[in-house]
Amino acid sequence: MRMVVLVSGRGSNLQAILDAIEDGRLAAEVAAVISDVPDAYALKRAERAGVPTYCIEKRDYSSRADFETALADCAEGARPDLIVLAGFMRVLGEAFLDRFPGKVINIHPSLLPSFRGLEAQRQALEAGVRYAGCTVHFVDLGVDSGLIIDQRVVRVLPGDDVETLSARILEQEHDLLVDAIRRFGAGLV
Ligand code: GRF
């Protein structure tokens, strides 16, 4: 299974994928990593693993549709079976998604449909929920609103702040994402 991973930042989820492939826990290949942020640390992780990297910045295009078309052209060049948004901080529209129907998934740090959008862990703490978590879902035109593939639950502990809760959720994200990709590849999703 050939994957393209879209990133904007740190890239710990990308690293979890690369490690799982390296260890033989995931029978797949990251064919390309594409970032919309030139200095995203995720690009360094990809380079270290010998994965081709690309950077496509929104500011170089006059419209969102043109930017997404460039992104889609780049992704298509890697002939992906699956496109993984792993900390990619932009909402994608039709110009991108119509090119890869049923092939784009995202990881989000909340138990969707609660706490969509930015700062999901902070939203969870502010709502006072006792259970938080993470979700892998198909990407549709909404914000974190596509069909849910799988989730992991994380207990909110007394004294948790955004940092401690995010760290515990992130650990589960890494496991969940690799597992969801494996199941997608096996035709079980
Ligand atoms: C993760 O919490 C992910 O769920 C969210 O953005 C964060 C990305 O982290 N969409 P990383 O770049 O994979 O370390």
XYZ file of C-alpha atoms and ligand atoms in Angstrom:
203
model
C 0.000 0.000 0.000
C 1.394 3.357 -1.029
C 0.696 6.301 1.229
C 1.097 10.024 0.960
C 1.266 11.813 4.328
C 0.316 15.493 4.626
C 1.857 17.405 7.531
C 2.254 20.934 8.894
C 4.385 20.546 12.014
C 6.120 18.273 14.492
C 5.327 15.007 12.725
C 5.160 12.578 15.642
C 2.280 10.736 13.958
C 4.313 10.512 10.757
C 7.163 9.110 12.865
C 4.831 6.485 14.350
C 3.960 5.375 10.799
C 7.611 5.312 9.690
C 8.624 3.342 12.817
C 5.840 0.797 12.316
C 6.953 0.254 8.709
C 10.595 -0.032 9.761
C 9.727 -2.580 12.495
C 7.629 -4.657 10.120
C 4.400 -3.899 12.014
C 2.907 -2.137 8.989
C 3.149 -3.492 5.454
C 3.031 -0.178 3.615
C 5.228 2.456 2.081
C 5.289 6.210 2.593
C 5.729 7.293 -1.018
C 5.807 11.021 -0.258
C 5.445 13.528 2.568
C 3.964 16.889 1.658
C 4.018 19.904 3.966
C 2.386 23.305 3.644
C 4.957 24.731 6.102
C 8.582 24.904 4.889
C 10.279 24.388 8.253
C 7.955 21.684 9.582
C 10.013 19.226 11.639
C 8.037 16.420 9.992
C 10.018 17.059 6.777
C 13.264 16.266 8.616
C 11.791 13.013 9.896
C 10.801 12.062 6.345
C 14.234 12.933 4.940
C 15.885 10.843 7.656
C 13.744 7.890 6.562
C 14.643 8.461 2.908
C 11.117 9.512 1.943
C 10.709 12.118 -0.832
C 9.456 15.431 0.588
C 7.603 18.323 -0.991
C 6.544 21.701 0.318
C 3.544 23.480 -1.152
C 2.730 26.816 0.433
C -0.686 28.425 0.250
C 0.831 31.891 -0.188
C 2.289 30.885 -3.568
C -1.223 30.464 -5.029
C -3.837 33.092 -5.655
C -6.789 30.926 -4.636
C -7.525 28.040 -2.310
C -8.593 25.946 -5.315
C -5.261 26.531 -7.098
C -3.349 25.627 -3.930
C -5.376 22.434 -3.499
C -4.937 21.510 -7.152
C -1.155 21.818 -6.762
C -1.349 19.713 -3.597
C -3.463 17.085 -5.366
C -1.145 17.020 -8.415
C 1.832 16.468 -6.116
C 0.065 13.728 -4.139
C -1.181 12.028 -7.318
C 2.385 11.872 -8.606
C 3.133 9.389 -5.801
C 0.214 7.131 -6.889
C -1.256 6.784 -3.387
C -3.688 4.118 -2.221
C -4.223 6.175 0.923
C -3.639 9.792 1.921
C -3.080 10.429 5.627
C -3.500 13.876 7.167
C -1.160 13.695 10.161
C -1.174 17.106 11.799
C -2.025 18.861 8.521
C -3.530 22.136 9.725
C -5.729 23.077 6.778
C -9.288 22.221 5.867
C -9.364 20.677 2.388
C -12.065 21.394 -0.163
C -13.406 19.804 -3.330
C -10.395 20.681 -5.487
C -8.373 18.208 -3.430
C -10.893 15.732 -2.028
C -12.747 15.045 -5.314
C -9.489 13.661 -6.712
C -9.189 10.923 -4.036
C -12.661 9.723 -3.082
C -12.673 7.423 -0.023
C -8.907 7.607 0.283
C -8.234 10.513 2.648
C -8.123 10.003 6.426
C -7.291 12.315 9.331
C -6.305 11.942 12.964
C -7.934 14.285 15.462
C -7.215 14.578 19.207
C -10.780 14.268 20.526
C -13.607 11.780 20.705
C -15.504 13.090 17.692
C -18.132 14.377 17.147
C -17.177 16.338 20.285
C -14.581 19.098 20.058
C -13.957 19.571 16.363
C -11.415 22.059 15.088
C -8.480 23.661 16.840
C -7.323 23.030 20.408
C -9.513 19.988 20.911
C -7.744 19.008 24.136
C -8.343 22.478 25.611
C -11.989 22.290 24.546
C -12.309 18.940 26.350
C -10.758 20.304 29.561
C -12.968 23.394 29.448
C -16.069 21.248 28.981
C -15.083 19.243 32.054
C -15.425 15.830 30.379
C -13.922 12.874 32.259
C -13.014 10.953 29.121
C -11.141 12.416 26.181
C -9.378 10.592 23.348
C -8.621 10.570 19.662
C -10.327 9.654 16.404
C -9.279 8.519 12.940
C -11.896 9.435 10.359
C -12.433 9.838 6.637
C -12.112 13.435 5.497
C -15.127 15.176 4.013
C -15.769 18.838 3.271
C -16.542 19.703 6.892
C -14.169 20.275 9.797
C -13.364 16.917 11.443
C -16.794 15.691 10.384
C -16.249 12.644 8.147
C -17.169 9.026 8.885
C -15.442 7.710 11.993
C -13.072 4.771 11.439
C -11.914 4.158 15.019
C -11.290 5.867 18.353
C -9.281 5.504 21.573
C -10.447 6.682 24.964
C -8.135 8.523 27.381
C -9.140 9.228 30.997
C -8.937 12.877 32.058
C -7.044 12.845 35.366
C -7.437 15.295 38.250
C -4.920 18.091 37.751
C -4.562 17.525 34.008
C -3.666 20.576 31.964
C -3.563 20.917 28.176
C 0.018 19.689 28.080
C -0.392 16.549 30.199
C -3.686 15.550 28.606
C -2.349 16.182 25.076
C 0.706 14.024 25.786
C -1.415 11.077 26.943
C -3.778 11.456 23.979
C -0.815 11.664 21.584
C 0.508 8.303 22.788
C -2.847 6.767 21.857
C -2.937 8.638 18.537
C 0.246 6.929 17.411
C -1.124 3.489 18.119
C -4.583 4.221 16.737
C -3.304 5.707 13.480
C -1.005 2.782 12.703
C -3.789 0.338 13.523
C -6.324 2.190 11.344
C -3.892 2.264 8.405
C -3.219 -1.455 8.793
C -6.946 -2.182 8.748
C -7.523 0.105 5.757
C -4.777 -1.773 3.894
C -6.372 -5.095 4.777
C -9.705 -3.914 3.374
C -11.316 -3.987 6.824
C -12.350 -0.323 6.954
C -2.012 15.672 16.632
O -2.525 15.903 17.922
C -3.115 15.399 15.647
O -4.183 14.695 16.195
C -3.563 16.792 15.283
O -2.375 17.536 15.210
C -1.385 16.940 16.050
C -0.208 16.620 15.178
O 0.893 16.123 15.901
N -4.343 16.771 14.056
P 2.160 15.566 15.118
O 2.585 16.645 14.130
O 1.777 14.294 14.427
O 3.199 15.350 16.175
